[in-house]
PDB file of C-alpha atoms in Angstrom:
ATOM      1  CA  UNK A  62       0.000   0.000   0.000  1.00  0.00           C
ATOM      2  CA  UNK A  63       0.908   3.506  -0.743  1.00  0.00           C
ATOM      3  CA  UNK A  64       2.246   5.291   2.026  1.00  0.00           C
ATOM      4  CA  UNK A  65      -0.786   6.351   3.959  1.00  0.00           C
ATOM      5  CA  UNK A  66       0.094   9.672   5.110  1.00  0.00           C
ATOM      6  CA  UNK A  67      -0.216  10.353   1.413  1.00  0.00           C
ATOM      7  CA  UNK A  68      -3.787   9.109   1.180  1.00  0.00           C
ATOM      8  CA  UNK A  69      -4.869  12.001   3.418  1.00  0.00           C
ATOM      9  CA  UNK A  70      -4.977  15.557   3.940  1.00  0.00           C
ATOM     10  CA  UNK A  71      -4.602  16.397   7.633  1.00  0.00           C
ATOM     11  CA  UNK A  72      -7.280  18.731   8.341  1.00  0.00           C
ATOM     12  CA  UNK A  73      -8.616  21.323  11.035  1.00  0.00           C
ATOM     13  CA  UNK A  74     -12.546  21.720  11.904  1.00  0.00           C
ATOM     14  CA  UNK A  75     -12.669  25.140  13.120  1.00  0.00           C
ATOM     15  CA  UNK A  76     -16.164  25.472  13.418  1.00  0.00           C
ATOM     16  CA  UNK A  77     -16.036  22.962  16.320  1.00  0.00           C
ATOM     17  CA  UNK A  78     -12.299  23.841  17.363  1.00  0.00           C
ATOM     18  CA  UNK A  79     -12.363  27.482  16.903  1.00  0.00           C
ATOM     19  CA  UNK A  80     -15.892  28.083  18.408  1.00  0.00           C
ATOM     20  CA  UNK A  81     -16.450  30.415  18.541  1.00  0.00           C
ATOM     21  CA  UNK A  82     -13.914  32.206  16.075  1.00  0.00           C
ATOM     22  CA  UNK A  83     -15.159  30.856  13.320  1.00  0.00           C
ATOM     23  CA  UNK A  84     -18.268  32.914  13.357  1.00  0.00           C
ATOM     24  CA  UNK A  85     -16.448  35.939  13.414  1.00  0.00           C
ATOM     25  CA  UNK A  86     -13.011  37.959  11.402  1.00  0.00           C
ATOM     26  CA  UNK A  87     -10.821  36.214  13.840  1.00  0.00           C
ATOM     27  CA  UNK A  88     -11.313  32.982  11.761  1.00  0.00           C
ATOM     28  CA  UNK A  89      -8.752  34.548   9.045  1.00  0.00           C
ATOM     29  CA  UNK A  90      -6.230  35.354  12.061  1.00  0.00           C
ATOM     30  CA  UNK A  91      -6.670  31.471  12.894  1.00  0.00           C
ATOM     31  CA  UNK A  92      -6.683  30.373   9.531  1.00  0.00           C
ATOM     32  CA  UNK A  93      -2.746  31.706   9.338  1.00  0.00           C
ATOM     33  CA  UNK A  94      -1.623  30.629  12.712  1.00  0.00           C
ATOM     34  CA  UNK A  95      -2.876  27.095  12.127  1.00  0.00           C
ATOM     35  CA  UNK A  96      -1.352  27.447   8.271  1.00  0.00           C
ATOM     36  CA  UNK A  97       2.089  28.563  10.157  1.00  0.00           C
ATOM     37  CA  UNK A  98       2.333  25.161  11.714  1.00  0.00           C
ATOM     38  CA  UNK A  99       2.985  23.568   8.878  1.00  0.00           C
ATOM     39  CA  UNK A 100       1.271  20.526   9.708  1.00  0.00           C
ATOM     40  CA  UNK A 101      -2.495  20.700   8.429  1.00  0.00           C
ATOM     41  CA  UNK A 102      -2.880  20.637   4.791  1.00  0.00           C
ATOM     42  CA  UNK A 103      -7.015  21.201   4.321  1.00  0.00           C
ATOM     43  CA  UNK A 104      -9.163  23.537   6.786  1.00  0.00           C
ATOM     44  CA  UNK A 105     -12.543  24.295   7.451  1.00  0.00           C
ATOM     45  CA  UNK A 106     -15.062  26.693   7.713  1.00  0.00           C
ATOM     46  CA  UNK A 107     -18.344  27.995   7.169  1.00  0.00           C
ATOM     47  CA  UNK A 108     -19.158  29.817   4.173  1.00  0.00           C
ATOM     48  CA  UNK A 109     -17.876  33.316   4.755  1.00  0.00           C
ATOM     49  CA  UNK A 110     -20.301  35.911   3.180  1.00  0.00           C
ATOM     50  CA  UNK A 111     -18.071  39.171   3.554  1.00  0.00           C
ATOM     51  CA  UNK A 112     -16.132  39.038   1.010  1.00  0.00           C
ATOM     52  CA  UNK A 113     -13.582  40.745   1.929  1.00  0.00           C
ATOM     53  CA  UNK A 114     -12.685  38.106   4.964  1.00  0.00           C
ATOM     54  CA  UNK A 115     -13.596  34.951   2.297  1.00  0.00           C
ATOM     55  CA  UNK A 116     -10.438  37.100   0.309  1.00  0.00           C
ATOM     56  CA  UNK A 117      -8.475  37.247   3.132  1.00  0.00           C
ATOM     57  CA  UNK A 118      -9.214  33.686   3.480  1.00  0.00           C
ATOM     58  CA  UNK A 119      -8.314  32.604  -0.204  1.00  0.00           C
ATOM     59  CA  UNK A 120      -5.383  34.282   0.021  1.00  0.00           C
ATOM     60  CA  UNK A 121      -4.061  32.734   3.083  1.00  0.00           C
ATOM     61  CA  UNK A 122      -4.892  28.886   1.583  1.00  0.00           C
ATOM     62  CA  UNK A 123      -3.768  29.941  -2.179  1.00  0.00           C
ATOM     63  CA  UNK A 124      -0.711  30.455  -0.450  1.00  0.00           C
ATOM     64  CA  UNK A 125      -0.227  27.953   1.766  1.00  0.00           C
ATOM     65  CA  UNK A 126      -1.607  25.036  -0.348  1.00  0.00           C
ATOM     66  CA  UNK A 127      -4.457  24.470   1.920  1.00  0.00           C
ATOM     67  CA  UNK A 128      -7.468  22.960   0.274  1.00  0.00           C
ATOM     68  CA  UNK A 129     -10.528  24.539   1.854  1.00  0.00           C
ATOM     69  CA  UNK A 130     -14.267  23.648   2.297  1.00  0.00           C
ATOM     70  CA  UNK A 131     -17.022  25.374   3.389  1.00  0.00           C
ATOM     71  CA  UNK A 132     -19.567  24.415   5.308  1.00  0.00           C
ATOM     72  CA  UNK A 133     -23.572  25.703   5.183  1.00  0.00           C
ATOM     73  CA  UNK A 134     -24.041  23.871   8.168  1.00  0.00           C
ATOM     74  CA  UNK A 135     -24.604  26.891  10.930  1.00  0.00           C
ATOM     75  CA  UNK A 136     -26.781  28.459   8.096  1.00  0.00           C
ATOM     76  CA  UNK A 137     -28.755  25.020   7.971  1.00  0.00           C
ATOM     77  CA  UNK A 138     -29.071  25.007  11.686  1.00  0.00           C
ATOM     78  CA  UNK A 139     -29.761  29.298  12.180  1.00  0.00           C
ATOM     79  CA  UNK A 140     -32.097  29.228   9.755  1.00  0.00           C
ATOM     80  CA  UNK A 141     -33.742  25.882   9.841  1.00  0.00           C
ATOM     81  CA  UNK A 142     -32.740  25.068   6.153  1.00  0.00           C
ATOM     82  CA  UNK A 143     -34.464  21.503   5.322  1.00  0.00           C
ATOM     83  CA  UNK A 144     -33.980  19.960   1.736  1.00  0.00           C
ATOM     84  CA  UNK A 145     -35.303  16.649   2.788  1.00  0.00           C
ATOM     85  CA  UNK A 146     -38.254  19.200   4.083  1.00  0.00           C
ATOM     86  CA  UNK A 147     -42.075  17.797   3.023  1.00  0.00           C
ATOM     87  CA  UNK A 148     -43.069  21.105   2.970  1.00  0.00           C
ATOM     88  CA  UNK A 149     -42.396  22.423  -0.575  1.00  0.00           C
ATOM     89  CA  UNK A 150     -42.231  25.872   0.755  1.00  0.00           C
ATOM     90  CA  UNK A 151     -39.345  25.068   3.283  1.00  0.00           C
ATOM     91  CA  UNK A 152     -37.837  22.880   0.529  1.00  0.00           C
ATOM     92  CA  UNK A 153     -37.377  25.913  -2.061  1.00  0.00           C
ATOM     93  CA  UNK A 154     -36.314  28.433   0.555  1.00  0.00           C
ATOM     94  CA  UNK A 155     -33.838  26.214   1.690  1.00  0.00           C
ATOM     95  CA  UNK A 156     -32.893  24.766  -1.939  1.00  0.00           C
ATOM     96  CA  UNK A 157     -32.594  28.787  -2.854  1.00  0.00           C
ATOM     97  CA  UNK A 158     -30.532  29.544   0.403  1.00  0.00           C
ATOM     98  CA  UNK A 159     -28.486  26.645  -0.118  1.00  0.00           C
ATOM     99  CA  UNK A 160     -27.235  27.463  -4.120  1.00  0.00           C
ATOM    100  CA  UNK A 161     -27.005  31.117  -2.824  1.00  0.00           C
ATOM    101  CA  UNK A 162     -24.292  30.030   0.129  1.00  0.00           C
ATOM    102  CA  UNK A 163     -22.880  27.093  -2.643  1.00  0.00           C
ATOM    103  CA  UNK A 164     -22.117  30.515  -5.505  1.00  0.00           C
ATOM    104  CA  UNK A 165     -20.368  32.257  -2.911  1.00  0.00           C
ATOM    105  CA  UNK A 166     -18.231  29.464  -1.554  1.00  0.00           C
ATOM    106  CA  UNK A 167     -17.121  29.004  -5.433  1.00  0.00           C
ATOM    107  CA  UNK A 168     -16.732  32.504  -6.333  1.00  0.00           C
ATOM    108  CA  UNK A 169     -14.728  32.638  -3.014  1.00  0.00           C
ATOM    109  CA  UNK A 170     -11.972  30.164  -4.523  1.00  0.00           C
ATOM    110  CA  UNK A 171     -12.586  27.902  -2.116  1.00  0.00           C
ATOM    111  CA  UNK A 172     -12.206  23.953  -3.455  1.00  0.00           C
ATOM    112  CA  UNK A 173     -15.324  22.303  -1.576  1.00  0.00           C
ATOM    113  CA  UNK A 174     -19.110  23.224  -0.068  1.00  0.00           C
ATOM    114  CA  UNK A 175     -20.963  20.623   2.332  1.00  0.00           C
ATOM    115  CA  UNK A 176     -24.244  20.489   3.519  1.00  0.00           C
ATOM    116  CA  UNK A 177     -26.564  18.703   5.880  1.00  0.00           C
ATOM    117  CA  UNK A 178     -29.594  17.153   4.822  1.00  0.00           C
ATOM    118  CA  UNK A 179     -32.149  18.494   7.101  1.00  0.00           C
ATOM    119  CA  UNK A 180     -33.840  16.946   9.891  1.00  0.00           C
ATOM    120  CA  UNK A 181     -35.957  13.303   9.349  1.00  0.00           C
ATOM    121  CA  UNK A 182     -39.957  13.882   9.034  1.00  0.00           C
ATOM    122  CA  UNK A 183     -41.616  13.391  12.487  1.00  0.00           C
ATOM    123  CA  UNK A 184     -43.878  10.543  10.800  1.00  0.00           C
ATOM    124  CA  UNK A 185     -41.343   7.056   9.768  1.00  0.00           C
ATOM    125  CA  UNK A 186     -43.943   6.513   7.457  1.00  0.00           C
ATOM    126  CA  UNK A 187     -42.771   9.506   5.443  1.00  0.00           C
ATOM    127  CA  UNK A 188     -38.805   8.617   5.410  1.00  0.00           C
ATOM    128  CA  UNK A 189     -39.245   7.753   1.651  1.00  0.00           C
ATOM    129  CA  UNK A 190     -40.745  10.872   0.227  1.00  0.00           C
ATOM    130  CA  UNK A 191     -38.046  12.873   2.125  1.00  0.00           C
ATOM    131  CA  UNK A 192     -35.262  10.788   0.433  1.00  0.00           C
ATOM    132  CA  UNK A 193     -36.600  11.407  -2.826  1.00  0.00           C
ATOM    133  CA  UNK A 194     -36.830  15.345  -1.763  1.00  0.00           C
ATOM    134  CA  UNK A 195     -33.701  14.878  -0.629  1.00  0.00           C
ATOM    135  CA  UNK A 196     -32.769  13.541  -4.011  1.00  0.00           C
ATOM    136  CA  UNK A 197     -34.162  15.800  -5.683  1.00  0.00           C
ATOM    137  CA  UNK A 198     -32.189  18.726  -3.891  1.00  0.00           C
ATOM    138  CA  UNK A 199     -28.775  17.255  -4.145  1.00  0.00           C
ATOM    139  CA  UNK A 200     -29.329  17.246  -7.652  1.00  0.00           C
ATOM    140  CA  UNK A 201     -30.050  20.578  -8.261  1.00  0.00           C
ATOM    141  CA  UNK A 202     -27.074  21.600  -6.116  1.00  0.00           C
ATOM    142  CA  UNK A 203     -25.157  18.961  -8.377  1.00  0.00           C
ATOM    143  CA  UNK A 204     -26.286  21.497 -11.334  1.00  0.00           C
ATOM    144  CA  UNK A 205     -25.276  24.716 -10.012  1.00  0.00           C
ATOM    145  CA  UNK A 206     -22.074  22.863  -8.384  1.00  0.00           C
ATOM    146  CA  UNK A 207     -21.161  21.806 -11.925  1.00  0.00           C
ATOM    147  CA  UNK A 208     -20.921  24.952 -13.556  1.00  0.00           C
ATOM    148  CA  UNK A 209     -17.510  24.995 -11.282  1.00  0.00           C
ATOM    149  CA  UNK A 210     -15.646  21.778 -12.955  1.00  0.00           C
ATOM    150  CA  UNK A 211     -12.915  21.255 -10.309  1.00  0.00           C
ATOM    151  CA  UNK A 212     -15.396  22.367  -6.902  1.00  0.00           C
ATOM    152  CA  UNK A 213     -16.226  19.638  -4.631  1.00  0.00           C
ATOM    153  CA  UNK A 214     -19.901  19.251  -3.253  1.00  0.00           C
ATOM    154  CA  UNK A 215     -20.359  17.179  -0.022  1.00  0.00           C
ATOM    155  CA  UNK A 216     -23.041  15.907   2.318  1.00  0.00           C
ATOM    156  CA  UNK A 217     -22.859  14.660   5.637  1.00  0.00           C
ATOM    157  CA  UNK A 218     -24.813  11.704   6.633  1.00  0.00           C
ATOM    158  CA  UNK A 219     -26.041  12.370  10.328  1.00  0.00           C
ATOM    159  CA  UNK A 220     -27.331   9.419  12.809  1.00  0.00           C
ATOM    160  CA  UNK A 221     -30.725   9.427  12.116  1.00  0.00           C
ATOM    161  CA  UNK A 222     -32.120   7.475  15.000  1.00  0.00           C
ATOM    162  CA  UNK A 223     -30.326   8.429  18.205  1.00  0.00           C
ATOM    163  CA  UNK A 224     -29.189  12.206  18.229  1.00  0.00           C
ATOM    164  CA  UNK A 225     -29.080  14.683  15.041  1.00  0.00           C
ATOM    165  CA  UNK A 226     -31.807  12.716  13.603  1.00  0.00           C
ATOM    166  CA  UNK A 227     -30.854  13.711   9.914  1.00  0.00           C
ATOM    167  CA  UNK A 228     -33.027  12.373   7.152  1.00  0.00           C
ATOM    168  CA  UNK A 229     -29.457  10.836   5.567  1.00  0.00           C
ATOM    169  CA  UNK A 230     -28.224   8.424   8.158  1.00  0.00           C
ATOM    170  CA  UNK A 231     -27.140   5.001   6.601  1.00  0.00           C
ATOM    171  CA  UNK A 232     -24.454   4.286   4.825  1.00  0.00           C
ATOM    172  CA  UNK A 233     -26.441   2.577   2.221  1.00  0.00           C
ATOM    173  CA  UNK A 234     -28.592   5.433   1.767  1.00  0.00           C
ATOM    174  CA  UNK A 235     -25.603   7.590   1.157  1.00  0.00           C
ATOM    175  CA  UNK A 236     -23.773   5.221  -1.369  1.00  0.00           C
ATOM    176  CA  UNK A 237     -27.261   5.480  -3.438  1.00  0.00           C
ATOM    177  CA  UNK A 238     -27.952   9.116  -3.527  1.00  0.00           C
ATOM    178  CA  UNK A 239     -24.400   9.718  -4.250  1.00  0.00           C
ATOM    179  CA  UNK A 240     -24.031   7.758  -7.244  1.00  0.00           C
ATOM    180  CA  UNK A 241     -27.218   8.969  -8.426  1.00  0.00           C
ATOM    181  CA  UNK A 242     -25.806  12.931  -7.881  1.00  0.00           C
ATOM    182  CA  UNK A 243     -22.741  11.888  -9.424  1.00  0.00           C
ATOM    183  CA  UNK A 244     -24.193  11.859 -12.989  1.00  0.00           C
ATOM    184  CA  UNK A 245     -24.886  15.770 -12.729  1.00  0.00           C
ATOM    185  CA  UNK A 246     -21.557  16.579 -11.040  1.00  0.00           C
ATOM    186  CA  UNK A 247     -18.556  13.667 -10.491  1.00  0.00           C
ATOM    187  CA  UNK A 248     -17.373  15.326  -7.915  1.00  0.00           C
ATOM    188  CA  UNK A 249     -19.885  14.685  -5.559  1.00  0.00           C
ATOM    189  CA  UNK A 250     -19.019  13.101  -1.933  1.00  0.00           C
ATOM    190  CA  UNK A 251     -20.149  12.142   1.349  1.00  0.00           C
ATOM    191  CA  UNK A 252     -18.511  13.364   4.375  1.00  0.00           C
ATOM    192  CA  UNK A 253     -17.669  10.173   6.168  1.00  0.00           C
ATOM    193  CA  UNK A 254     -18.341  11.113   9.987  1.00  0.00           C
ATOM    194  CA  UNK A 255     -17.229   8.091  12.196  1.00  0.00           C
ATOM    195  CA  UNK A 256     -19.222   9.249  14.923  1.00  0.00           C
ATOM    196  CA  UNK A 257     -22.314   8.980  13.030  1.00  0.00           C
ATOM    197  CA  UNK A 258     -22.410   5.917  11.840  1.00  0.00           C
ATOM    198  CA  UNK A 259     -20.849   4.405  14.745  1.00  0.00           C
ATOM    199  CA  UNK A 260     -24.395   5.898  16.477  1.00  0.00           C
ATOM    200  CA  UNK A 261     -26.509   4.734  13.234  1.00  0.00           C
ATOM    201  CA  UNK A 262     -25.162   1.819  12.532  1.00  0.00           C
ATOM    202  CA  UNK A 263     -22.174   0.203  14.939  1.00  0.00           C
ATOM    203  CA  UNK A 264     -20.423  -1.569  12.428  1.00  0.00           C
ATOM    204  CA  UNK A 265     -17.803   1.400  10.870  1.00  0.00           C
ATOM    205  CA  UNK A 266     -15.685  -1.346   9.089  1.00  0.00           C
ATOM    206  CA  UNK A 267     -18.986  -2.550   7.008  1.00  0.00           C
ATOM    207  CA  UNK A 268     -19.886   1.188   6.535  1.00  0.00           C
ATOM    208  CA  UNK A 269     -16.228   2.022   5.181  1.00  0.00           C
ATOM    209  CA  UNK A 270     -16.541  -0.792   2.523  1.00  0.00           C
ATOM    210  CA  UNK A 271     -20.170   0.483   1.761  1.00  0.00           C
ATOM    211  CA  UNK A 272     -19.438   4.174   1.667  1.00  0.00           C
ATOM    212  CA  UNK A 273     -15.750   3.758   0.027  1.00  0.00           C
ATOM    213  CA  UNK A 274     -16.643   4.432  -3.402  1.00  0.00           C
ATOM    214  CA  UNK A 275     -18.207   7.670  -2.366  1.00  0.00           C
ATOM    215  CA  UNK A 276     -15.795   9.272   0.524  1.00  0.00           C
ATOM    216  CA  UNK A 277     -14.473  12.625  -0.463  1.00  0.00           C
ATOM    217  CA  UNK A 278     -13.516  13.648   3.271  1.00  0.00           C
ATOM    218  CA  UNK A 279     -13.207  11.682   6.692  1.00  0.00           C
ATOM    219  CA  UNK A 280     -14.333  13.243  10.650  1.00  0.00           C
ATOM    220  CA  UNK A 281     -12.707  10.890  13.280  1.00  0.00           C
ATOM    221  CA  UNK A 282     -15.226  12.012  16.000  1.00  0.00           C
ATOM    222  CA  UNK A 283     -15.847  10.696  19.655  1.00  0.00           C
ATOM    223  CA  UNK A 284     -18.883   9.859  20.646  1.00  0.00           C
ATOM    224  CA  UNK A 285     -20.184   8.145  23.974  1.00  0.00           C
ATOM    225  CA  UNK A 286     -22.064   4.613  22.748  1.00  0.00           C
ATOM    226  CA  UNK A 287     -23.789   3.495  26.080  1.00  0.00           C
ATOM    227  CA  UNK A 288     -27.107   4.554  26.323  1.00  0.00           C
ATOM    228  CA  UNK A 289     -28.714   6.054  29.316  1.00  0.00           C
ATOM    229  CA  UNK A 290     -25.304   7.747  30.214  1.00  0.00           C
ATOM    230  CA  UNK A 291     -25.321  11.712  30.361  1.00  0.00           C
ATOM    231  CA  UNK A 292     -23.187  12.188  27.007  1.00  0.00           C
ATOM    232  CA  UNK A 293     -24.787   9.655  24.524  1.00  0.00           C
ATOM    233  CA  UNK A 294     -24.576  10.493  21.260  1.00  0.00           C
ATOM    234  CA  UNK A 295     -22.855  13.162  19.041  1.00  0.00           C
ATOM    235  CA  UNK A 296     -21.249  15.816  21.326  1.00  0.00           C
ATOM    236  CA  UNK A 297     -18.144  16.296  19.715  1.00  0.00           C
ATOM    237  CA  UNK A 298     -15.674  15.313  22.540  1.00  0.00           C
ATOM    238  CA  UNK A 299     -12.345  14.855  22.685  1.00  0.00           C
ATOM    239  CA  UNK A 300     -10.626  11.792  21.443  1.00  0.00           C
ATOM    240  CA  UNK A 301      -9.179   9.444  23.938  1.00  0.00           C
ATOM    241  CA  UNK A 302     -10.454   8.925  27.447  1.00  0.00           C
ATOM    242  CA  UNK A 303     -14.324   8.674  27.273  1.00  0.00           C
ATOM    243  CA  UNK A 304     -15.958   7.194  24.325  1.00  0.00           C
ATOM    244  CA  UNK A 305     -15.039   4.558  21.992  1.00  0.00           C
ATOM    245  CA  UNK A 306     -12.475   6.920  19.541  1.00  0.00           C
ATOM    246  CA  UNK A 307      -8.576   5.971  21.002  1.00  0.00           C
ATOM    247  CA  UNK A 308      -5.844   6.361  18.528  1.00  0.00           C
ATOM    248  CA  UNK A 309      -5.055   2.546  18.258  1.00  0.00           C
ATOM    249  CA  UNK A 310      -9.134   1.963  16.813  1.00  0.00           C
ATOM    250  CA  UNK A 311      -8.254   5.327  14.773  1.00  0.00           C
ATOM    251  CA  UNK A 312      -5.125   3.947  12.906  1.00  0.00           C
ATOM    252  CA  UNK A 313      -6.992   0.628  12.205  1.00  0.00           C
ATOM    253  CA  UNK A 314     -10.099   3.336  10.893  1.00  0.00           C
ATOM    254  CA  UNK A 315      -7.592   4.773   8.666  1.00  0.00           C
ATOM    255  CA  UNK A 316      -5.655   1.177   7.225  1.00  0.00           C
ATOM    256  CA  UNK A 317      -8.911  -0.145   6.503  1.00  0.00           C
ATOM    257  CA  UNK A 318     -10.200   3.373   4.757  1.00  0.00           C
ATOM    258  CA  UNK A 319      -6.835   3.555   2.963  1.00  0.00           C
ATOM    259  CA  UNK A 320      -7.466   0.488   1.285  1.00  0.00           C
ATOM    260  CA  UNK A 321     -10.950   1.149   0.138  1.00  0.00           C
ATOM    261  CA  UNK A 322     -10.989   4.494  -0.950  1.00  0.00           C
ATOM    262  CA  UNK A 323     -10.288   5.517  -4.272  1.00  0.00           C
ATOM    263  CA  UNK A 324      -6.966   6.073  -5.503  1.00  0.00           C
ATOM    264  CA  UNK A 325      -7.384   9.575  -7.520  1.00  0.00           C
ATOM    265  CA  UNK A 326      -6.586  12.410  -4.724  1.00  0.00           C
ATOM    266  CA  UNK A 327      -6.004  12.252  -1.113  1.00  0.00           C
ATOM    267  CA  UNK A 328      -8.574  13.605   0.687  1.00  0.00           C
ATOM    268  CA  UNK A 329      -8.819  15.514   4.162  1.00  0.00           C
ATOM    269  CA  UNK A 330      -9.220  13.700   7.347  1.00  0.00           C
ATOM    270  CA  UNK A 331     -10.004  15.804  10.422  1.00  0.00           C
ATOM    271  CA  UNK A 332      -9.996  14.905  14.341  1.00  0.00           C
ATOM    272  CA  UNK A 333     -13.274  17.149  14.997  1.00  0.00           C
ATOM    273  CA  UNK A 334     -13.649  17.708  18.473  1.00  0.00           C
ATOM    274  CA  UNK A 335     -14.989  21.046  20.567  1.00  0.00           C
ATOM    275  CA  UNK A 336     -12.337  23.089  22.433  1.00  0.00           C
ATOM    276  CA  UNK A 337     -13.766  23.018  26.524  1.00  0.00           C
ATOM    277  CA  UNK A 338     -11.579  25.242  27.474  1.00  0.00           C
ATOM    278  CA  UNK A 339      -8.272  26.685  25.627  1.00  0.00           C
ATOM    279  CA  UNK A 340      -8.715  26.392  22.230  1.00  0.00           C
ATOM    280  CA  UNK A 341      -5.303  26.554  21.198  1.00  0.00           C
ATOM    281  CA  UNK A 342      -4.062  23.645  23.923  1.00  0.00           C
ATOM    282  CA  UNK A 343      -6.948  21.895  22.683  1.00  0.00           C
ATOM    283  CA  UNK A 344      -5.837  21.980  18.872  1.00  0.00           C
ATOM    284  CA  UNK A 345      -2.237  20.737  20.367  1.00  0.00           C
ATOM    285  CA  UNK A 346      -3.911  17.856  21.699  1.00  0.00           C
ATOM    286  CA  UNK A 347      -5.820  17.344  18.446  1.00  0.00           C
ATOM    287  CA  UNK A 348      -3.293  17.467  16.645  1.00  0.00           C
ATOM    288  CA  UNK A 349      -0.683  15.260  18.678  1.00  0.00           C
ATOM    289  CA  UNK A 350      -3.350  12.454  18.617  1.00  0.00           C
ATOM    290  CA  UNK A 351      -3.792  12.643  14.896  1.00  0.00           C
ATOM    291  CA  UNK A 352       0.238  12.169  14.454  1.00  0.00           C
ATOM    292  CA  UNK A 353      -0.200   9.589  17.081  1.00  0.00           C
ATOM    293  CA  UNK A 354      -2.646   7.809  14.551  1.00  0.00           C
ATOM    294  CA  UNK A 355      -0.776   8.476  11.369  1.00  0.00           C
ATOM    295  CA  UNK A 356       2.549   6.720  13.625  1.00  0.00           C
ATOM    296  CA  UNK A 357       0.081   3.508  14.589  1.00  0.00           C
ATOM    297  CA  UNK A 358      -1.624   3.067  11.227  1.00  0.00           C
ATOM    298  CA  UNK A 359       1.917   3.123   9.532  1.00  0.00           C
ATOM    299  CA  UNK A 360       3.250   0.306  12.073  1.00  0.00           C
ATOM    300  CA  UNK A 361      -0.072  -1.774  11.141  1.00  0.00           C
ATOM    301  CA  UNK A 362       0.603  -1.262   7.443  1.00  0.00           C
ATOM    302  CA  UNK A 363       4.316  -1.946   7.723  1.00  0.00           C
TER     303      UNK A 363
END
């Protein structure tokens, strides 16, 4: 196997990392004093509407060779986007919201937009229809998003049945729609959230080799598994310690991803965890345990 450092990007979430910086003009400070350690090679961020930080921004990653997505994500949850949504009025607001935020991330320079699908509908009986909204959305995002050749659109498949209760949560579900978006726009991915199918679904090895085909960017995210404890579910804490994410399951994570992905680009891999205190000694420890499982998945791979 290729050298598996050189199947990823080491990236920085500073949505959850930087919170709350990256709602603000600081972000473009952090942006350069996490691009002056030399060690990540992708970041992320929301979609910056003033253009003159998203500039700032571009600059700073056009420089440094740091491939950058954008996420719609605190738009999705400020302004109760939904493109799963049964209710065709909430679908087009959010489909017109969402191909607003996707224009600006391209004309921005940046190299990748993600989204969320929305929340499931209340009734199970209804999961269908919203999958085929859902559908329906992605491709018409795939349309706009292909008008930029070489820009990257992503969704993130949320645990549908425990926490975030997104209307994408399995892995099969995923695999389909993508391959489905991919005739509008190739480069079409899912953002491959360990935490989120390790709530959904348990099995992340058999999700890997379902999803593979269709990865475009990795979260190693700890989550607390045991139900009726205070943390279940998605809560973004720090690797290690509580919860089922230590670096020796990581590296394994990453040899068996290695081998299934595609071989045409490395693509980012982020540790995405919320700072509880110090944000800066938090993105130390980050990234320390992300060496830590680049060093372990290299000794399993020989």
């Amino acid at each position: 196997m290729e050298n598996i450092r050189g199947r990823f990007l080491p990236s920085v979430q500073t949505m959850e990392l930087m919170h709350p910086l990256a709602q603000s003009c600081s972000i473009a400070e952090a942006a350069a004093r996490l691009s002056d350690l030399g060690y990540y090679r992708s970041i992320e961020t929301a979609v910056l509407c003033d253009r003159a930080l998203s500039a700032r921004m571009y600059n700073i990653c056009a420089g440094t060779g740091l491939r950058w997505t954008c996420w719609a994500s605190p738009f999705i949850n400020a302004e109760a986007l939904n493109i799963s949504s049964l209710d065709r009025e909430v679908w087009e607001r959010s489909l017109e919201r969402l191909t607003e935020l996707l224009k600006t991330t391209a004309d921005a320079g940046a190299n990748a937009f993600s989204i969320l699908s929305g929340r499931k509908p209340e009734a199970a009986g209804k999961l269908p229809e919203a999958l085929r909204r859902l559908e329906e959305g992605m491709l018409r995002l795939a349309d706009c998003a292909a008008g930029y050749p070489q820009f990257s659109l992503f969704i993130e498949p949320l645990d549908r049945d425990v926490h975030k209760c997104g209307t994408l949560g399995t892995s099969q579900e995923a695999a389909a729609l993508i391959e489905k978006v991919r005739l509008v726009h190739p480069k079409t991915a899912i953002v491959w959230d360990s935490a989120h199918f390790s709530l959904q679904e348990g099995d992340l090895s058999k999700s890997l080799r379902t999803c593979g085909g269709v990865i475009g960017h990795i979260h190693l995210c700890n989550a607390i598994l045991q139900q009726n404890t205070p943390l279940y579910g998605d809560y973004h804490i720090m690797p290690g310690g509580r919860g089922y994410l230590h670096a020796d399951f990581a590296a394994r994570l990453l040899v068996e991803a290695a081998a299934i992905l595609p071989d045409s680009e490395a693509i980012p891999l982020a540790v995405e965890a919320r700072a509880q205190s110090d944000t800066w000694q938090t993105e130390a420890e980050i990234r320390h345990f992300l060496e830590r499982v680049f060093t372990l998945a290299e000794e399993l791979t020989g």
